mmCIF file of C-alpha atoms in Angstrom:
data_model
loop_
_atom_site.group_PDB
_atom_site.id
_atom_site.type_symbol
_atom_site.label_atom_id
_atom_site.label_comp_id
_atom_site.label_asym_id
_atom_site.label_seq_id
_atom_site.Cartn_x
_atom_site.Cartn_y
_atom_site.Cartn_z
ATOM 1 C CA MET A 1 54.050 109.430 118.730
ATOM 2 C CA ASP A 2 56.099 112.522 117.991
ATOM 3 C CA VAL A 3 59.448 112.498 119.813
ATOM 4 C CA GLN A 4 59.231 116.236 120.405
ATOM 5 C CA GLU A 5 55.881 115.775 122.197
ATOM 6 C CA LEU A 6 57.535 113.237 124.482
ATOM 7 C CA ARG A 7 60.430 115.592 125.229
ATOM 8 C CA TRP A 8 58.034 118.427 126.073
ATOM 9 C CA PHE A 9 56.058 116.095 128.329
ATOM 10 C CA GLN A 10 59.316 115.172 130.106
ATOM 11 C CA GLN A 11 60.197 118.816 130.624
ATOM 12 C CA VAL A 12 56.772 119.726 132.033
ATOM 13 C CA ALA A 13 56.868 116.662 134.302
ATOM 14 C CA ASP A 14 60.267 117.839 135.579
ATOM 15 C CA GLY A 15 58.901 121.267 136.475
ATOM 16 C CA VAL A 16 59.595 123.354 133.367
ATOM 17 C CA THR A 17 56.738 125.760 132.595
ATOM 18 C CA LEU A 18 55.038 126.074 129.228
ATOM 19 C CA THR A 19 56.387 129.617 128.980
ATOM 20 C CA GLU A 20 59.934 128.397 129.481
ATOM 21 C CA ILE A 21 59.489 125.649 126.891
ATOM 22 C CA SER A 22 58.031 128.188 124.466
ATOM 23 C CA ASP A 23 60.999 130.509 124.911
ATOM 24 C CA LEU A 24 63.558 127.705 124.745
ATOM 25 C CA GLU A 25 62.111 125.928 121.701
ATOM 26 C CA GLN A 26 61.038 129.090 119.839
ATOM 27 C CA VAL A 27 57.457 127.813 119.498
ATOM 28 C CA SER A 28 54.194 129.356 120.655
ATOM 29 C CA GLN A 29 52.842 128.387 124.058
ATOM 30 C CA PRO A 30 49.477 127.300 122.559
ATOM 31 C CA GLY A 31 51.450 125.068 120.197
ATOM 32 C CA VAL A 32 53.063 123.311 123.151
ATOM 33 C CA SER A 33 49.672 122.978 124.868
ATOM 34 C CA ARG A 34 48.129 121.437 121.732
ATOM 35 C CA ALA A 35 51.047 118.984 121.414
ATOM 36 C CA LEU A 36 50.568 117.829 125.020
ATOM 37 C CA ALA A 37 46.825 117.455 124.520
ATOM 38 C CA ARG A 38 47.496 115.424 121.372
ATOM 39 C CA LEU A 39 49.835 113.156 123.353
ATOM 40 C CA GLU A 40 47.144 112.571 125.986
ATOM 41 C CA ARG A 41 44.672 111.569 123.257
ATOM 42 C CA GLU A 42 47.194 109.123 121.819
ATOM 43 C CA VAL A 43 47.867 107.615 125.257
ATOM 44 C CA GLY A 44 44.156 107.505 126.078
ATOM 45 C CA ALA A 45 44.367 109.053 129.553
ATOM 46 C CA PRO A 46 45.007 112.464 131.165
ATOM 47 C CA LEU A 47 48.715 112.837 131.907
ATOM 48 C CA LEU A 48 48.815 116.344 133.367
ATOM 49 C CA ARG A 49 46.541 118.375 135.644
ATOM 50 C CA ARG A 50 46.711 122.047 136.428
ATOM 51 C CA SER A 51 47.438 123.073 140.010
ATOM 52 C CA GLY A 52 47.297 126.858 140.079
ATOM 53 C CA ARG A 53 49.798 128.044 137.471
ATOM 54 C CA VAL A 54 51.689 124.744 137.478
ATOM 55 C CA LEU A 55 51.054 121.499 135.572
ATOM 56 C CA ARG A 56 51.449 118.362 137.656
ATOM 57 C CA LEU A 57 51.464 114.681 136.718
ATOM 58 C CA THR A 58 48.346 112.576 137.130
ATOM 59 C CA HIS A 59 48.711 108.982 138.319
ATOM 60 C CA ALA A 60 48.706 107.877 134.685
ATOM 61 C CA GLY A 61 51.311 110.559 133.951
ATOM 62 C CA VAL A 62 53.627 109.201 136.673
ATOM 63 C CA VAL A 63 53.412 105.676 135.243
ATOM 64 C CA PHE A 64 53.843 106.902 131.667
ATOM 65 C CA LYS A 65 56.803 109.148 132.576
ATOM 66 C CA ARG A 66 58.942 106.206 133.719
ATOM 67 C CA HIS A 67 58.579 104.537 130.313
ATOM 68 C CA VAL A 68 59.063 107.796 128.422
ATOM 69 C CA ASP A 69 62.322 108.413 130.262
ATOM 70 C CA ARG A 70 63.654 104.984 129.330
ATOM 71 C CA ALA A 71 62.531 105.308 125.710
ATOM 72 C CA VAL A 72 63.914 108.816 125.181
ATOM 73 C CA HIS A 73 67.188 108.020 126.931
ATOM 74 C CA SER A 74 67.586 104.930 124.771
ATOM 75 C CA LEU A 75 66.865 107.007 121.671
ATOM 76 C CA ASP A 76 69.413 109.621 122.732
ATOM 77 C CA ASP A 77 72.001 106.892 123.302
ATOM 78 C CA GLY A 78 71.304 105.564 119.819
ATOM 79 C CA LEU A 79 71.648 108.990 118.242
ATOM 80 C CA ALA A 80 74.911 109.559 120.114
ATOM 81 C CA ALA A 81 76.226 106.184 118.962
ATOM 82 C CA VAL A 82 75.403 107.001 115.346
ATOM 83 C CA GLN A 83 77.064 110.405 115.617
ATOM 84 C CA GLN A 84 80.161 108.741 117.023
ATOM 85 C CA LEU A 85 80.102 106.230 114.182
ATOM 86 C CA ILE A 86 79.902 108.856 111.445
ATOM 87 C CA ASP A 87 82.513 111.114 113.018
ATOM 88 C CA PRO A 88 85.629 110.571 110.884
ATOM 89 C CA GLU A 89 87.814 110.711 113.987
ATOM 90 C CA THR A 90 85.863 108.182 116.062
ATOM 91 C CA GLY A 91 84.186 105.841 113.564
ATOM 92 C CA LEU A 92 84.620 102.173 112.702
ATOM 93 C CA VAL A 93 86.441 100.880 109.596
ATOM 94 C CA THR A 94 85.862 97.299 108.420
ATOM 95 C CA VAL A 95 88.692 95.821 106.332
ATOM 96 C CA VAL A 96 89.153 92.328 104.860
ATOM 97 C CA PHE A 97 92.464 91.179 103.414
ATOM 98 C CA ASP A 98 94.397 88.261 101.975
ATOM 99 C CA ARG A 99 95.838 86.320 104.887
ATOM 100 C CA HIS A 100 99.537 86.917 104.130
ATOM 101 C CA LEU A 101 98.986 90.693 104.014
ATOM 102 C CA GLY A 102 98.267 90.475 107.733
ATOM 103 C CA THR A 103 101.970 89.828 108.373
ATOM 104 C CA TRP A 104 103.175 93.208 107.074
ATOM 105 C CA LEU A 105 100.828 95.489 105.105
ATOM 106 C CA VAL A 106 97.783 95.584 107.388
ATOM 107 C CA PRO A 107 99.767 96.133 110.630
ATOM 108 C CA ASP A 108 101.786 98.891 108.960
ATOM 109 C CA LEU A 109 98.767 100.752 107.551
ATOM 110 C CA VAL A 110 96.542 100.411 110.621
ATOM 111 C CA GLY A 111 99.397 101.195 113.012
ATOM 112 C CA THR A 112 100.627 104.343 111.258
ATOM 113 C CA PHE A 113 97.065 105.572 110.625
ATOM 114 C CA GLY A 114 96.200 104.928 114.273
ATOM 115 C CA ARG A 115 98.964 107.228 115.451
ATOM 116 C CA LEU A 116 97.369 110.041 113.432
ATOM 117 C CA HIS A 117 93.757 109.184 114.298
ATOM 118 C CA PRO A 118 93.844 107.311 117.625
ATOM 119 C CA GLU A 119 90.069 107.238 118.189
ATOM 120 C CA VAL A 120 89.209 105.431 114.926
ATOM 121 C CA ARG A 121 88.427 101.750 115.520
ATOM 122 C CA PHE A 122 89.040 98.843 113.121
ATOM 123 C CA ASP A 123 87.240 95.582 112.432
ATOM 124 C CA LEU A 124 89.850 93.435 110.646
ATOM 125 C CA HIS A 125 89.186 90.042 109.007
ATOM 126 C CA THR A 126 91.252 87.684 106.871
ATOM 127 C CA LYS A 127 89.463 86.333 103.796
ATOM 128 C CA SER A 128 88.341 82.718 104.019
ATOM 129 C CA ASP A 129 88.336 82.383 100.230
ATOM 130 C CA GLU A 130 90.713 84.758 98.468
ATOM 131 C CA SER A 131 89.271 83.911 95.043
ATOM 132 C CA VAL A 132 86.077 85.891 95.828
ATOM 133 C CA LEU A 133 85.643 89.614 96.446
ATOM 134 C CA GLU A 134 83.856 90.261 99.738
ATOM 135 C CA ILE A 135 82.950 93.888 99.092
ATOM 136 C CA GLY A 136 79.682 94.784 97.387
ATOM 137 C CA PRO A 137 76.325 96.540 97.854
ATOM 138 C CA GLY A 138 75.069 93.960 100.356
ATOM 139 C CA SER A 139 78.314 93.651 102.293
ATOM 140 C CA ASP A 140 79.220 95.390 105.536
ATOM 141 C CA VAL A 141 82.883 95.520 104.459
ATOM 142 C CA ASP A 142 84.307 98.968 103.728
ATOM 143 C CA LEU A 143 87.652 98.115 102.129
ATOM 144 C CA GLU A 144 89.428 95.055 100.772
ATOM 145 C CA LEU A 145 93.162 94.512 100.379
ATOM 146 C CA THR A 146 93.646 91.834 97.761
ATOM 147 C CA THR A 147 95.788 90.390 94.989
ATOM 148 C CA LEU A 148 92.678 89.143 93.166
ATOM 149 C CA ARG A 149 92.654 90.457 89.595
ATOM 150 C CA MET A 150 88.932 90.276 88.964
ATOM 151 C CA SER A 151 86.636 93.043 87.779
ATOM 152 C CA ALA A 152 83.191 93.331 89.309
ATOM 153 C CA ALA A 153 80.214 95.602 88.837
ATOM 154 C CA GLU A 154 80.051 98.575 91.211
ATOM 155 C CA VAL A 155 83.558 97.940 92.552
ATOM 156 C CA ASP A 156 86.392 100.447 92.318
ATOM 157 C CA ARG A 157 90.023 99.619 92.987
ATOM 158 C CA SER A 158 93.434 101.212 93.057
ATOM 159 C CA GLN A 159 96.836 99.569 92.730
ATOM 160 C CA LEU A 160 98.982 99.975 95.831
ATOM 161 C CA THR A 161 102.212 98.115 95.071
ATOM 162 C CA ASP A 162 103.819 95.172 93.292
ATOM 163 C CA GLU A 163 104.577 92.038 95.269
ATOM 164 C CA PRO A 164 107.586 90.009 94.042
ATOM 165 C CA LEU A 165 107.320 86.222 94.392
ATOM 166 C CA ARG A 166 110.444 84.356 95.455
ATOM 167 C CA LEU A 167 111.607 80.798 95.874
ATOM 168 C CA ILE A 168 112.614 79.768 99.387
ATOM 169 C CA VAL A 169 114.919 76.806 100.009
ATOM 170 C CA PRO A 170 116.476 75.351 103.174
ATOM 171 C CA PRO A 171 120.086 76.271 104.052
ATOM 172 C CA ASP A 172 121.515 72.942 102.809
ATOM 173 C CA HIS A 173 119.746 73.080 99.449
ATOM 174 C CA ARG A 174 121.910 72.938 96.310
ATOM 175 C CA LEU A 175 120.674 76.421 95.311
ATOM 176 C CA ALA A 176 121.388 78.015 98.694
ATOM 177 C CA GLY A 177 123.690 80.972 98.060
ATOM 178 C CA ALA A 178 122.459 81.631 94.533
ATOM 179 C CA PRO A 179 120.911 85.108 94.081
ATOM 180 C CA ALA A 180 118.298 83.998 91.559
ATOM 181 C CA THR A 181 116.941 80.970 89.722
ATOM 182 C CA SER A 182 114.221 79.821 87.378
ATOM 183 C CA LEU A 183 111.544 77.457 88.616
ATOM 184 C CA ALA A 184 112.652 74.871 86.070
ATOM 185 C CA GLU A 185 115.693 74.297 88.313
ATOM 186 C CA VAL A 186 113.461 72.850 91.058
ATOM 187 C CA ALA A 187 110.973 70.996 88.847
ATOM 188 C CA ASP A 188 111.865 67.667 90.542
ATOM 189 C CA ASP A 189 111.905 69.032 94.110
ATOM 190 C CA PRO A 190 109.056 68.447 96.572
ATOM 191 C CA PHE A 191 106.957 71.611 96.977
ATOM 192 C CA VAL A 192 105.307 73.032 100.051
ATOM 193 C CA MET A 193 102.033 74.578 98.855
ATOM 194 C CA ILE A 194 99.452 76.760 100.519
ATOM 195 C CA ARG A 195 95.763 75.895 100.835
ATOM 196 C CA PRO A 196 93.734 75.857 97.575
ATOM 197 C CA THR A 197 91.571 78.852 98.582
ATOM 198 C CA SER A 198 94.665 81.105 98.635
ATOM 199 C CA LEU A 199 95.533 83.124 95.551
ATOM 200 C CA LEU A 200 99.181 82.301 96.228
ATOM 201 C CA ARG A 201 98.416 78.652 95.395
ATOM 202 C CA LYS A 202 97.125 79.583 91.938
ATOM 203 C CA ALA A 203 100.063 81.944 91.354
ATOM 204 C CA CYS A 204 102.553 79.175 92.177
ATOM 205 C CA GLU A 205 100.782 76.630 89.990
ATOM 206 C CA ASP A 206 100.624 79.104 87.096
ATOM 207 C CA LEU A 207 104.340 79.883 87.394
ATOM 208 C CA CYS A 208 105.258 76.206 87.477
ATOM 209 C CA ARG A 209 103.023 75.496 84.517
ATOM 210 C CA GLY A 210 104.747 78.295 82.641
ATOM 211 C CA ALA A 211 108.087 76.659 83.492
ATOM 212 C CA GLY A 212 106.868 73.393 81.972
ATOM 213 C CA PHE A 213 106.003 71.249 84.986
ATOM 214 C CA VAL A 214 103.354 70.479 87.589
ATOM 215 C CA PRO A 215 104.687 70.941 91.145
ATOM 216 C CA ASN A 216 104.905 67.864 93.360
ATOM 217 C CA ALA A 217 102.965 69.150 96.353
ATOM 218 C CA THR A 218 104.076 66.994 99.267
ATOM 219 C CA LEU A 219 102.791 69.283 102.023
ATOM 220 C CA VAL A 220 99.976 71.835 102.285
ATOM 221 C CA ALA A 221 100.036 74.695 104.790
ATOM 222 C CA ASP A 222 97.319 77.115 105.893
ATOM 223 C CA ASP A 223 99.509 80.212 105.799
ATOM 224 C CA VAL A 224 102.851 81.570 104.635
ATOM 225 C CA PRO A 225 104.625 81.432 108.044
ATOM 226 C CA THR A 226 103.810 77.714 108.242
ATOM 227 C CA MET A 227 105.143 77.247 104.706
ATOM 228 C CA ARG A 228 108.393 78.880 105.785
ATOM 229 C CA GLY A 229 108.548 76.557 108.786
ATOM 230 C CA TYR A 230 108.159 73.443 106.611
ATOM 231 C CA VAL A 231 110.850 74.652 104.209
ATOM 232 C CA ALA A 232 113.216 75.532 107.084
ATOM 233 C CA ALA A 233 112.801 71.925 108.301
ATOM 234 C CA GLY A 234 113.991 70.663 104.900
ATOM 235 C CA LEU A 235 110.596 69.345 103.808
ATOM 236 C CA GLY A 236 110.596 71.004 100.388
ATOM 237 C CA VAL A 237 110.820 74.314 98.535
ATOM 238 C CA ALA A 238 108.109 76.932 98.161
ATOM 239 C CA VAL A 239 107.083 80.047 96.258
ATOM 240 C CA VAL A 240 106.194 82.854 98.673
ATOM 241 C CA PRO A 241 105.811 86.643 98.631
ATOM 242 C CA ALA A 242 109.007 88.590 99.215
ATOM 243 C CA LEU A 243 109.685 89.580 102.798
ATOM 244 C CA ARG A 244 109.076 93.241 103.630
ATOM 245 C CA GLU A 245 110.897 95.721 105.817
ATOM 246 C CA THR A 246 108.270 95.352 108.528
ATOM 247 C CA THR A 247 108.091 91.548 108.450
ATOM 248 C CA ALA A 248 109.465 89.866 111.555
ATOM 249 C CA GLU A 249 109.621 86.068 111.405
ATOM 250 C CA PRO A 250 111.990 83.922 113.490
ATOM 251 C CA LEU A 251 112.674 81.509 110.619
ATOM 252 C CA VAL A 252 114.060 84.087 108.203
ATOM 253 C CA GLY A 253 117.684 83.292 109.049
ATOM 254 C CA ARG A 254 117.148 79.587 108.404
ATOM 255 C CA LEU A 255 115.888 80.073 104.841
ATOM 256 C CA HIS A 256 117.414 81.249 101.604
ATOM 257 C CA HIS A 257 115.339 83.499 99.343
ATOM 258 C CA LEU A 258 116.001 83.557 95.600
ATOM 259 C CA ASP A 259 114.684 85.951 92.982
ATOM 260 C CA LEU A 260 112.703 84.170 90.286
ATOM 261 C CA THR A 261 113.702 84.887 86.712
ATOM 262 C CA ASP A 262 110.440 83.456 85.384
ATOM 263 C CA PRO A 263 108.121 85.938 83.651
ATOM 264 C CA ALA A 264 105.274 87.248 85.786
ATOM 265 C CA ALA A 265 106.912 86.234 89.078
ATOM 266 C CA SER A 266 105.085 89.036 90.884
ATOM 267 C CA ARG A 267 101.574 90.118 91.823
ATOM 268 C CA VAL A 268 99.717 93.397 92.264
ATOM 269 C CA ILE A 269 98.176 94.373 95.595
ATOM 270 C CA ASP A 270 94.996 96.423 95.228
ATOM 271 C CA LEU A 271 92.738 98.354 97.558
ATOM 272 C CA ALA A 272 89.101 97.827 96.519
ATOM 273 C CA TRP A 273 85.756 99.229 97.659
ATOM 274 C CA SER A 274 82.112 99.202 96.572
ATOM 275 C CA THR A 275 80.827 102.225 94.659
ATOM 276 C CA ALA A 276 77.237 101.208 95.450
ATOM 277 C CA ARG A 277 77.671 101.464 99.214
ATOM 278 C CA ARG A 278 78.015 104.778 101.025
ATOM 279 C CA MET A 279 81.205 104.704 103.001
ATOM 280 C CA LEU A 280 81.331 106.274 106.441
ATOM 281 C CA PRO A 281 83.708 109.253 106.836
ATOM 282 C CA SER A 282 86.207 107.287 108.929
ATOM 283 C CA ALA A 283 86.481 104.639 106.189
ATOM 284 C CA GLU A 284 86.941 107.349 103.555
ATOM 285 C CA LEU A 285 89.648 108.887 105.725
ATOM 286 C CA PHE A 286 91.503 105.561 105.959
ATOM 287 C CA ARG A 287 91.083 104.854 102.232
ATOM 288 C CA ASP A 288 92.531 108.245 101.330
ATOM 289 C CA TYR A 289 95.411 107.681 103.733
ATOM 290 C CA VAL A 290 96.271 104.302 102.166
ATOM 291 C CA LEU A 291 96.096 105.687 98.620
ATOM 292 C CA GLU A 292 98.312 108.628 99.559
ATOM 293 C CA ARG A 293 100.879 106.274 101.105
ATOM 294 C CA ALA A 294 100.890 104.273 97.876
ATOM 295 C CA ARG A 295 101.208 107.386 95.678
ATOM 296 C CA ALA A 296 104.132 108.554 97.794
ATOM 297 C CA ASP A 297 105.786 105.119 97.440
ATOM 298 C CA ALA A 298 105.852 104.980 101.234
ATOM 299 C CA LEU A 299 104.725 101.389 101.772
ATOM 300 C CA PRO A 300 107.168 98.854 103.276
ATOM 301 C CA ARG A 301 109.683 97.774 100.606
ATOM 302 C CA PRO A 302 110.664 94.195 99.730
ATOM 303 C CA LEU A 303 113.882 93.013 101.327
ATOM 304 C CA SER A 304 116.730 91.945 99.088
ATOM 305 C CA PRO A 305 116.878 88.187 98.451
ATOM 306 C CA GLY A 306 119.304 86.164 100.466
#
């Protein structure tokens, strides 16, 4: 059935004349009459009867009208929801990110963007496996914040910032107070490592391998704050991303952070998106905002070691 036929039927049932519909819709009155007759044929019963100069509902028309009202109202609600979704100022943005970026980068970007565009909503998810890109043609993810250096078909990416990696030791450690060190200095120390699905785990193992040893992983944590907690308790040392200006963790004062002199003791944080998937305007607005922040060097800066 044609939606316009249903709307005209609603209007006539509510007392609007064919002449008024013709004037309002800029269509001929016979055209409206033919559309209503076509609707009656499709339904299989008379819906309207003429009473003088007015069209009134038949019994079948009364029954049919209740269902038409529900159907058209539901359709209108759906159209309104879609319009709200595609409005850049009221839409939904879906972002996935490496877990540790949720402690500083994601809150900063979403919070500052939200003050400029308060009606935009976010669907935020940490990645369960950071070694795999979640964006793609079949994904419902708009944007991905990641340190994964992997090219993929139909994926575009832009570098946001470098992320220094540092060694953290407890306050009574022999290196506490030193500004920097090489990983070779802690080759015999117990290491607190993060879960194997984290890219930080691979980065730490690669750095240790480059320093000539395999780390003795005595404890495994699910996230960086837990790693810091284990190290603060004197259970080992760990390689973690540098703290940022916006990071607030209660254990910071009980740890000592050292710059690593080892080559490649840093990572790149990228923003990635699928080129095969049409992004909604609100997601494009957020992407452009993030890229502009990065170009302006306005992202939270790493804190000095100490």
